[in-house]
Amino acid sequence: MDLKQLLLKDAMIMDLKATTKEEAIEEMVDKYYQVGVIDDKELYKKDILKREAQTSTGIGDGIAMPHARDKAVKRATVLFAKSAKGIDYKSLDGQPAYLFFMIAAPDGADNLHLQALAALSSLLINPELVKNLKAAKTADEVQDLFDKAMQEKEAKDKADEEKQKAKAAAAASATNDDEKKPYVVAVTACPTGIAHTYMAEAALKEQAEKMGVDIKVETNGSEGVKHLLTSDEIKRADGVIIAADKKVDMPRFDGKHLVNRPVSDGINKAEELINLAVDQKAPVFHAEGGAEEAQEDSEEKKSLWSRIYADLMNGISNMLPFVVGGGILMAISFLLENSVGAKSQWFLFFNNVGNYAFSFLIPVLAAYIAVSIGDRPALLPGFVGGYMASQATASVVSSKSPAGFIGGLLAGFIAGWVVIFLKKWLKNLPKSLAGLKTILIYPVLGLLFTGAIMYFAIDPIFAVVNAAITHFLESMGTGNAVILGTLLGGMMSIDMGGPFNKAAYTFAIGTFTATQNGALMAAVMVGGMVPPLAIAIATTFWKNKFTEQERQAGLSNYILGLSFITEGAIPFAAGDPLHVIVSSVIGSAIGGGLTQLWGVNVPAPHGGIFVTPLANKPLLYLLAVVIGAVISGVIYGVWKPALKKNK
């Protein structure tokens, strides 16, 4: 594909007006919308910010590459923008960004588009090209510079390919070890697989050539796996480099010195990574070593809490589709029940299918917590342990209550660490039995140990605990209910989608599943709707305190808030956390408490204002939302400092 088809002149901004990262993103997204590259600004911007939240796309050396791939994009495009003064983009090297490449890829992008995007990304490690781009005055100059650079790269790639073939042949026939060059293999991967994957590949290859080191780099990008490493290449390598921000196929590197770093290190610290691999100073990777031995050897080790949180979020994120899908169908069934009756086939169909989905909540939660810890061998014991936690008779104690969500959480962590223990315990088995580990030994022993712990310990104890919690929730007075509703509502706004938000939401789901009482669902629903609605109210009535871009984004928060999408407030919270979060927590806590004071019950796990017909007191449900949102919106609007006027 001709790069001119990607680098549209109409989409270039040769003099970026923005002075902050948020303004730069807003200005570039607006440009895309103006030229028709995207048809939904808020969706595309949300995905851009989601990618930025993972790690800054300001890769250093004055370059930023924000990118997203979603259904808002109509055609694959790269927006080029320049800032004369530079912008603090929170880049990885801490320096201002001057050149911006906002990459837009449609959901259904074909391989041709993806190859062109990958090629374009890999060009940006060329310092000469970057220097010339900074000096470019017109859109035509930018296109011409990339055309020339692409032609040079294609010629170099062709020459390198021939050279690699010759080196491989020479290596195969060489008898003198002193004549062999150091050889390393690498894998690069980033979450979206559009830009950083290929920039890291190019940086590693260029640095290896300067150091006289032979290298082969496998890319796990948006096109899929390219340049797949063979077993012979891995065996021959002095060391392995993994520069990735997502999971890659690791067991094949068993027994090799392995450097495991973020993809940004592949771009910015290529020399350091290659030296570690060549000198074999990186730790030896053991495929059976479990989570502890598979940790990154980066300077910042994950804390115990961050590991637990990552495992928990893996379970919750895989459980949520069952919550939303099953919950919406159940909500529809309740609407049908009011009009066609409880014995109608339509009611029974929707209600039963929704309940079937809900019956998988705890098993799926436990299974994917276990997988996050112990990988695929932990799936079976995690799933069965979660199922045992969801059944009232699955233990030595006769109880009408199952261990529930608490038991399911524990089942996931127990199954994961049981598998880790088995991997360490059995690592010295004869190689002749290695093939039996994944298909026989881990499943059988993992299920046996996890099942025993659940049957004799977790289920008996937490069946009693869960029954006590359920009894307390069903019998608590109005005062206790208001306190709990206030707490849960406030938690929904503390981090707007983070651990506090998820903890409150998961607790409400667990209560709803156990009691079929939607009182706490009303509290968390109201608490989650308040932050974006408060943003919308503040930007509407205190316009002079917000930029034009912020006012436009504020309008979209009316829809996001009413839809129970708390994340709509995240961009504002990121730019002004004190004012946004404090005001939101106050309104959310009040709204959540009011639902319990008024005895509001919403038997649906999602839907925001659109499930109002299901509420037992729909007008009071809406009033709690309005009161919470207005209080937060007024506090934020009054408290927020006025914009500083440019002189």
XYZ file of C-alpha atoms in Angstrom:
647
model
C 0.000 0.000 0.000
C 1.229 3.518 -0.873
C 1.967 5.392 2.346
C 0.204 8.437 0.890
C -3.045 6.517 1.331
C -2.342 6.357 5.062
C -0.735 9.767 5.604
C -3.606 11.910 4.364
C -2.650 15.539 3.755
C -6.105 16.659 4.878
C -5.578 14.934 8.225
C -2.231 16.573 9.015
C -1.825 19.321 11.617
C 1.369 21.219 10.831
C 0.975 23.583 13.809
C -0.621 21.887 16.807
C -2.226 24.479 19.099
C -2.549 22.239 22.174
C -0.373 22.842 25.226
C -1.237 19.701 27.241
C -1.499 16.001 26.510
C -5.276 16.003 26.940
C -5.689 18.968 24.592
C -3.399 17.367 21.985
C -5.450 14.160 21.958
C -8.674 16.160 21.742
C -7.356 18.295 18.846
C -6.188 15.273 16.856
C -9.425 13.342 17.466
C -11.396 16.425 16.326
C -9.325 16.547 13.132
C -10.064 12.910 12.413
C -13.772 13.593 12.872
C -13.655 16.658 10.609
C -12.084 14.746 7.704
C -14.404 11.739 8.121
C -11.842 9.163 9.290
C -13.953 8.449 12.402
C -17.704 8.744 12.930
C -17.790 8.547 16.744
C -15.396 10.888 18.527
C -16.175 9.690 22.027
C -15.689 6.000 21.264
C -12.376 6.573 19.502
C -11.146 8.975 22.192
C -12.151 6.517 24.910
C -10.021 3.787 23.278
C -7.106 6.202 22.825
C -7.221 7.074 26.533
C -7.611 3.408 27.449
C -4.362 2.673 25.597
C -2.641 5.638 27.284
C -3.714 4.288 30.686
C -1.718 1.095 30.032
C 1.505 2.998 29.348
C 2.258 6.309 27.686
C 2.582 6.179 23.899
C 5.081 9.015 24.177
C 7.964 6.737 23.232
C 10.695 9.329 23.751
C 13.011 11.328 21.488
C 10.199 13.833 20.939
C 7.746 11.329 19.400
C 4.275 10.233 20.524
C 2.198 7.563 18.827
C -1.336 7.405 20.281
C -3.321 4.669 18.575
C -6.575 2.767 18.726
C -8.385 0.129 16.737
C -12.184 0.214 16.953
C -15.453 0.358 15.044
C -15.507 4.172 15.008
C -12.712 4.154 12.401
C -13.877 4.155 8.788
C -10.466 3.738 7.125
C -6.906 3.067 8.241
C -5.155 6.416 8.600
C -2.145 7.996 10.271
C -2.572 11.592 11.407
C 0.703 13.518 11.458
C 0.926 16.546 13.758
C 3.731 18.895 14.830
C 4.136 21.095 17.876
C 6.750 23.848 17.606
C 7.087 24.382 21.375
C 6.657 20.759 22.411
C 4.079 19.224 24.758
C 4.513 17.408 28.058
C 3.046 14.091 26.873
C 4.221 12.107 29.936
C 6.716 10.452 27.588
C 8.836 7.547 28.769
C 12.011 9.663 28.705
C 10.324 12.596 30.474
C 11.028 14.935 27.529
C 8.474 17.004 25.537
C 6.920 15.530 22.386
C 7.160 17.461 19.108
C 5.994 14.913 16.521
C 2.686 13.064 16.824
C 1.409 10.102 14.853
C -2.169 9.216 15.786
C -2.910 5.833 14.225
C -6.515 4.885 13.500
C -7.216 1.291 12.470
C -10.709 -0.045 11.747
C -11.933 -3.217 13.431
C -11.915 -5.015 10.101
C -8.578 -3.714 8.843
C -7.135 -6.040 6.195
C -3.556 -7.299 6.210
C -2.494 -4.734 3.633
C -3.490 -1.876 5.923
C -1.881 -3.516 8.928
C 1.361 -4.180 7.074
C 1.511 -0.545 6.000
C 0.902 0.630 9.577
C 3.620 -1.705 10.839
C 6.076 -0.466 8.214
C 5.298 3.150 9.016
C 5.851 2.551 12.726
C 9.221 0.904 12.161
C 10.467 3.921 10.159
C 10.239 6.224 13.149
C 13.382 4.905 14.818
C 15.369 6.499 11.962
C 16.893 9.666 13.526
C 17.486 11.257 10.121
C 13.821 10.921 9.201
C 12.756 12.354 12.571
C 15.100 15.315 12.098
C 13.727 16.033 8.633
C 10.113 15.712 9.811
C 10.734 18.322 12.511
C 11.944 20.702 9.806
C 9.134 19.947 7.322
C 6.856 22.894 6.509
C 4.158 21.334 4.324
C 2.076 18.162 4.136
C 3.658 17.349 0.758
C 7.113 17.378 2.350
C 5.945 14.924 5.021
C 4.589 12.504 2.435
C 7.763 12.747 0.336
C 10.003 12.109 3.341
C 8.104 8.946 4.235
C 8.099 7.753 0.619
C 11.867 8.103 0.441
C 12.387 6.441 3.820
C 10.109 3.556 2.850
C 12.004 2.914 -0.376
C 15.315 2.877 1.510
C 13.884 0.525 4.142
C 12.547 -1.921 1.543
C 15.952 -2.040 -0.137
C 17.680 -2.566 3.205
C 15.202 -5.278 4.255
C 15.812 -7.149 1.028
C 19.573 -6.964 1.534
C 19.213 -8.062 5.154
C 17.105 -11.041 4.118
C 19.790 -12.216 1.731
C 22.438 -11.642 4.382
C 20.447 -13.696 6.944
C 20.190 -16.601 4.535
C 23.930 -16.507 3.975
C 24.591 -16.315 7.723
C 22.301 -19.247 8.422
C 24.101 -21.351 5.850
C 27.480 -20.325 7.237
C 26.397 -21.071 10.797
C 25.210 -24.521 9.808
C 28.556 -25.403 8.238
C 30.838 -23.628 10.711
C 33.164 -25.827 12.751
C 35.151 -23.170 14.579
C 33.138 -21.676 17.448
C 35.428 -18.608 17.549
C 34.193 -17.597 14.095
C 30.542 -17.528 15.140
C 28.874 -14.255 15.992
C 26.712 -13.944 19.099
C 23.114 -14.855 18.257
C 19.939 -13.876 20.103
C 16.230 -14.285 19.411
C 13.509 -11.872 20.481
C 9.727 -11.466 20.650
C 8.017 -8.075 20.569
C 4.343 -7.447 21.361
C 2.123 -4.624 22.594
C -1.586 -4.739 23.569
C -2.933 -3.302 20.299
C -0.164 -4.687 18.100
C -0.058 -1.672 15.804
C 2.909 0.553 16.583
C 5.184 -0.379 19.482
C 5.489 -4.013 18.388
C 7.197 -3.035 15.140
C 9.178 -0.133 16.537
C 10.719 -2.456 19.122
C 11.511 -4.951 16.356
C 13.237 -2.289 14.271
C 15.162 -0.874 17.256
C 16.465 -4.287 18.320
C 17.543 -5.203 14.783
C 19.280 -1.876 14.227
C 21.124 -2.021 17.546
C 22.132 -5.649 17.009
C 23.673 -4.736 13.652
C 25.712 -1.953 15.295
C 26.936 -4.393 17.967
C 27.821 -7.171 15.517
C 25.159 -9.481 16.939
C 22.926 -11.697 14.829
C 19.250 -11.458 15.814
C 15.865 -12.747 14.732
C 12.763 -10.959 16.010
C 9.296 -12.511 16.124
C 6.448 -9.974 16.159
C 3.097 -10.658 17.833
C 1.201 -7.798 16.221
C -2.146 -6.964 14.713
C -1.312 -9.129 11.695
C -0.745 -12.122 13.934
C 2.607 -13.794 14.579
C 5.266 -12.951 12.002
C 8.802 -14.367 11.678
C 7.905 -17.252 13.994
C 10.948 -18.547 15.869
C 11.764 -22.170 15.146
C 12.926 -24.627 17.780
C 16.368 -24.797 16.122
C 16.748 -21.012 16.235
C 15.786 -20.900 19.905
C 18.161 -23.754 20.696
C 21.055 -22.022 18.896
C 20.487 -18.636 20.575
C 22.774 -17.372 23.337
C 19.807 -15.684 24.970
C 16.184 -14.634 24.527
C 14.645 -11.155 24.696
C 10.924 -10.726 25.392
C 9.877 -7.091 24.891
C 6.137 -7.393 25.388
C 3.171 -5.936 27.238
C 0.950 -8.961 26.695
C 1.239 -12.721 27.029
C 3.390 -14.569 24.512
C 4.103 -18.272 24.060
C 6.729 -18.853 26.777
C 7.208 -22.629 27.361
C 9.313 -22.955 24.181
C 12.088 -20.904 25.870
C 12.556 -23.395 28.716
C 16.183 -23.528 29.833
C 17.285 -20.333 28.040
C 18.670 -17.143 29.579
C 15.666 -14.857 29.140
C 15.252 -11.080 29.458
C 11.582 -10.166 30.056
C 10.833 -6.438 29.744
C 8.053 -4.060 28.613
C 7.878 -3.347 24.890
C 9.012 0.243 25.517
C 12.389 -1.102 26.706
C 12.763 -2.812 23.357
C 12.543 0.625 21.750
C 14.539 2.686 24.244
C 16.918 0.170 25.871
C 17.754 -2.147 22.986
C 21.500 -2.154 23.730
C 20.982 -3.071 27.393
C 18.629 -5.946 26.490
C 20.974 -7.343 23.855
C 23.968 -7.203 26.215
C 22.029 -9.080 28.906
C 21.048 -11.781 26.408
C 24.479 -12.129 24.795
C 26.392 -12.156 28.088
C 23.824 -14.591 29.535
C 23.364 -12.382 32.603
C 19.582 -12.792 32.522
C 18.023 -15.542 34.693
C 17.351 -18.945 33.178
C 13.663 -19.377 32.374
C 11.947 -22.600 33.471
C 8.576 -23.316 31.860
C 7.532 -25.401 34.858
C 8.692 -22.805 37.369
C 5.297 -21.186 37.752
C 4.390 -17.612 38.395
C 7.279 -16.830 40.718
C 10.008 -17.813 38.252
C 8.195 -16.235 35.312
C 8.256 -12.753 36.823
C 9.747 -9.931 34.821
C 13.361 -9.182 35.645
C 12.661 -5.476 35.409
C 13.849 -3.196 38.193
C 10.314 -2.684 39.469
C 9.065 -6.055 40.675
C 5.336 -6.430 41.058
C 4.164 -6.103 44.628
C 2.134 -8.884 46.206
C -0.999 -6.734 46.112
C -0.539 -5.817 42.432
C -0.227 -9.511 41.561
C -3.326 -10.406 43.572
C -5.227 -7.525 41.983
C -4.176 -8.570 38.455
C -5.316 -12.159 39.137
C -8.623 -10.947 40.584
C -9.273 -8.593 37.653
C -8.642 -11.440 35.209
C -11.454 -13.378 36.901
C -13.821 -10.417 37.082
C -13.240 -9.280 33.486
C -14.046 -12.772 32.201
C -17.084 -12.981 34.472
C -18.604 -9.627 33.445
C -19.974 -10.782 30.041
C -22.013 -13.410 31.912
C -23.228 -10.734 34.343
C -24.237 -8.267 31.647
C -25.608 -10.779 29.123
C -27.513 -12.847 31.659
C -28.606 -9.792 33.610
C -30.066 -7.984 30.613
C -32.056 -11.071 29.566
C -33.341 -11.453 33.112
C -34.319 -7.777 33.125
C -36.253 -8.267 29.883
C -38.000 -11.268 31.439
C -39.166 -9.149 34.388
C -40.624 -6.595 31.964
C -42.407 -9.398 30.117
C -43.708 -10.869 33.361
C -45.598 -7.653 34.067
C -47.370 -7.792 30.698
C -47.731 -11.480 29.740
C -47.571 -13.246 33.122
C -45.170 -15.574 34.931
C -46.362 -18.673 33.045
C -45.790 -17.257 29.551
C -43.224 -19.061 27.417
C -41.680 -15.695 26.542
C -41.095 -14.893 30.207
C -39.798 -18.393 30.950
C -37.453 -18.355 27.942
C -35.738 -15.050 28.791
C -35.687 -15.754 32.523
C -34.252 -19.254 32.178
C -31.537 -18.257 29.700
C -30.543 -15.350 31.960
C -30.420 -17.666 34.964
C -28.316 -20.192 33.038
C -25.773 -17.432 32.349
C -25.828 -16.398 36.024
C -25.146 -19.972 37.126
C -21.672 -19.686 35.542
C -20.639 -16.511 37.398
C -18.745 -18.108 40.276
C -17.169 -20.982 38.259
C -15.921 -18.575 35.568
C -14.624 -16.122 38.181
C -12.678 -18.872 39.954
C -11.443 -20.481 36.723
C -9.879 -17.315 35.314
C -8.342 -16.248 38.611
C -6.690 -19.677 38.609
C -5.562 -19.337 34.973
C -3.974 -15.965 35.732
C -1.875 -17.623 38.442
C -1.132 -21.118 37.133
C -1.866 -20.770 33.399
C -4.013 -23.276 31.476
C -3.375 -26.310 33.738
C -5.229 -24.400 36.484
C -8.412 -23.943 34.414
C -10.014 -27.290 35.350
C -9.434 -27.208 39.137
C -10.410 -23.526 39.217
C -13.647 -24.094 37.335
C -14.666 -27.097 39.429
C -13.665 -25.346 42.672
C -15.845 -22.394 41.680
C -18.733 -24.710 40.854
C -18.387 -26.376 44.268
C -18.545 -22.931 45.890
C -21.809 -22.233 44.055
C -23.538 -25.411 45.259
C -25.243 -25.665 48.647
C -24.564 -29.397 49.150
C -20.955 -29.563 47.953
C -19.315 -30.109 51.342
C -19.325 -32.259 54.466
C -21.640 -29.750 56.176
C -25.302 -29.870 55.266
C -26.255 -26.291 54.528
C -28.870 -24.536 52.478
C -26.314 -21.851 51.615
C -23.319 -22.295 49.268
C -19.908 -20.784 49.935
C -20.858 -18.172 47.331
C -18.650 -15.459 45.859
C -16.203 -15.478 48.751
C -15.734 -19.226 48.376
C -15.387 -18.797 44.613
C -12.664 -16.166 45.004
C -10.752 -18.477 47.323
C -11.273 -21.432 44.979
C -9.598 -19.497 42.155
C -6.537 -18.569 44.212
C -6.300 -22.052 45.748
C -6.468 -23.782 42.351
C -3.870 -21.456 40.852
C -1.367 -21.954 43.642
C -2.022 -25.701 43.824
C -0.901 -25.910 40.191
C 2.149 -23.733 40.936
C 3.030 -26.135 43.768
C 2.587 -29.140 41.477
C 4.839 -27.613 38.840
C 7.623 -27.148 41.381
C 7.046 -30.520 43.035
C 7.130 -32.422 39.751
C 9.814 -30.468 37.917
C 12.352 -33.303 38.322
C 10.154 -36.008 36.810
C 11.878 -38.069 34.090
C 11.599 -36.466 30.657
C 9.806 -39.591 29.444
C 6.855 -38.552 31.630
C 6.901 -34.853 30.701
C 4.187 -35.309 28.094
C 1.809 -36.640 30.742
C 1.990 -33.537 32.924
C -0.494 -31.344 31.095
C -2.906 -34.052 29.966
C -2.968 -36.282 33.070
C -0.911 -35.309 36.119
C -1.849 -31.609 36.535
C -5.581 -32.091 35.824
C -5.974 -35.089 38.129
C -3.817 -33.921 41.047
C -4.907 -30.292 40.687
C -8.560 -31.306 40.830
C -7.926 -33.732 43.693
C -6.127 -31.222 45.948
C -8.354 -28.251 45.093
C -11.485 -30.365 45.491
C -10.314 -31.693 48.854
C -9.566 -28.208 50.209
C -12.932 -26.928 49.003
C -14.885 -29.959 50.244
C -13.364 -30.268 53.715
C -12.456 -26.641 54.536
C -13.648 -23.772 52.339
C -17.216 -24.903 51.623
C -18.084 -25.814 55.245
C -16.632 -22.588 56.672
C -17.855 -20.137 54.060
C -21.265 -21.721 53.688
C -21.817 -20.588 57.269
C -20.219 -17.168 56.585
C -22.259 -16.655 53.431
C -25.457 -17.685 55.196
C -24.697 -15.190 57.970
C -24.048 -12.385 55.477
C -27.241 -13.221 53.581
C -29.241 -13.282 56.814
C -27.755 -9.935 57.867
C -28.582 -8.340 54.502
C -32.134 -9.667 54.564
C -32.803 -8.641 58.151
C -30.836 -5.421 58.583
C -32.750 -2.313 59.559
C -33.029 0.866 57.562
C -30.102 2.492 59.386
C -27.653 -0.293 58.519
C -28.954 -0.444 54.967
C -28.393 3.294 54.476
C -24.835 3.025 55.802
C -24.077 0.108 53.465
C -25.702 1.847 50.471
C -23.721 5.016 51.209
C -20.466 3.037 51.394
C -21.079 1.096 48.169
C -22.239 4.187 46.274
C -19.147 6.130 47.319
C -16.823 3.247 46.384
C -18.173 3.331 42.829
C -16.645 6.812 42.400
C -13.319 6.446 44.188
C -11.489 5.019 41.159
C -14.242 4.817 38.502
C -13.637 1.305 37.211
C -10.674 0.374 39.410
C -10.447 -2.016 42.378
C -12.788 -0.073 44.708
C -15.409 0.249 41.976
C -15.119 -3.432 41.040
C -15.198 -4.544 44.682
C -18.452 -2.669 45.318
C -20.020 -3.908 42.094
C -18.950 -7.521 42.698
C -20.326 -7.424 46.252
C -23.689 -6.183 44.949
C -23.736 -8.889 42.250
C -22.949 -11.553 44.864
C -25.775 -10.321 47.091
C -28.190 -10.195 44.164
C -27.249 -13.743 43.139
C -27.650 -15.075 46.678
C -30.856 -13.269 47.673
C -32.460 -12.176 44.361
C -32.828 -8.803 46.088
C -31.751 -5.872 43.928
C -31.522 -3.273 46.699
C -27.723 -3.050 46.621
C -27.752 -3.118 42.816
C -29.747 0.118 43.024
C -27.079 1.655 45.285
C -24.116 0.780 43.040
C -26.030 1.694 39.881
C -26.790 5.165 41.217
C -23.232 5.506 42.547
C -21.800 4.611 39.145
C -24.070 6.986 37.205
C -23.267 10.080 39.296
C -19.634 10.888 38.190
C -20.248 11.280 34.430
C -23.571 13.062 35.043
C -21.842 15.439 37.472
C -19.201 16.197 34.827
C -21.962 16.887 32.299
C -23.785 19.231 34.696
C -20.620 21.142 35.627
C -19.528 21.653 32.006
C -23.044 22.837 31.110
C -23.527 25.412 33.878
C -19.912 26.512 34.514
C -18.803 26.799 30.883
C -16.186 29.461 31.596
C -14.198 26.946 33.681
C -13.773 24.444 30.850
C -12.153 24.430 27.421
C -14.250 23.999 24.302
C -13.068 20.391 23.991
C -13.983 19.675 27.626
C -17.465 21.163 27.150
C -18.051 18.932 24.124
C -16.824 15.874 26.036
C -19.056 16.900 28.937
C -22.152 16.677 26.760
C -21.408 13.057 25.901
C -21.259 12.273 29.622
C -25.026 12.765 29.850
C -25.446 9.628 27.715
C -22.596 7.738 29.392
C -23.924 8.534 32.854
C -27.489 7.547 32.085
C -26.117 4.275 30.641
C -24.172 3.455 33.848
C -20.777 3.886 32.144
C -18.737 5.451 34.950
C -15.561 5.475 32.829
C -16.850 8.559 30.974
C -15.534 10.639 33.868
C -12.005 9.172 33.752
C -10.462 11.771 31.364
C -11.618 14.579 33.677
C -10.484 12.713 36.796
C -7.060 12.114 35.240
C -6.594 15.838 34.587
C -8.047 17.107 37.885
C -8.270 14.177 40.334
C -8.826 16.144 43.545
C -11.856 18.155 42.434
C -13.465 15.429 40.301
C -13.053 12.452 42.636
C -13.959 14.201 45.890
C -17.088 15.816 44.435
C -18.118 12.559 42.748
C -17.690 10.451 45.896
C -19.878 12.847 47.888
C -22.758 12.732 45.390
C -22.441 8.978 44.778
C -22.461 8.210 48.500
C -25.568 10.358 49.019
C -27.339 8.802 46.026
C -26.476 5.255 47.157
C -27.668 5.966 50.699
C -30.965 7.443 49.460
C -31.806 4.265 47.530
C -31.639 2.306 50.785
C -33.462 4.949 52.804
C -36.338 4.808 50.312
C -36.219 1.013 49.884
C -35.459 1.109 46.141
C -34.929 -2.294 44.511
C -33.570 -2.760 40.947
C -33.416 -6.465 39.963
C -30.926 -5.945 37.099
C -27.094 -5.885 37.167
C -26.662 -3.231 34.481
C -28.543 -0.739 32.346
C -28.558 2.503 34.333
C -31.638 4.625 33.728
C -32.891 2.240 31.060
C -33.873 -0.402 33.638
C -36.004 2.104 35.571
C -39.242 0.218 34.684
C -37.900 -2.757 36.669
C -37.453 -0.755 39.885
C -40.069 -1.224 42.579
C -40.016 2.568 43.086
C -38.953 4.004 39.709
C -39.523 7.673 40.563
C -37.462 7.444 43.751
C -34.739 5.581 41.841
C -34.557 8.457 39.332
C -34.706 11.024 42.141
C -31.695 9.415 43.877
C -29.743 9.682 40.605
C -30.736 13.333 40.102
C -29.949 14.376 43.692
C -26.549 12.652 43.695
C -25.588 14.033 40.269
C -26.705 17.602 41.050
C -24.835 17.664 44.385
C -21.626 16.386 42.760
C -22.040 18.632 39.728
C -22.556 21.778 41.833
C -19.607 20.980 44.136
C -17.338 20.335 41.155
C -18.542 23.375 39.206
C -18.132 25.783 42.128
C -14.889 24.239 43.431
C -13.029 23.911 40.112
C -10.614 26.814 39.493
C -11.323 29.117 36.567
C -9.335 28.637 33.372
C -6.115 30.594 33.117
C -6.358 33.017 30.228
C -3.486 33.075 27.785
C -1.872 36.480 27.563
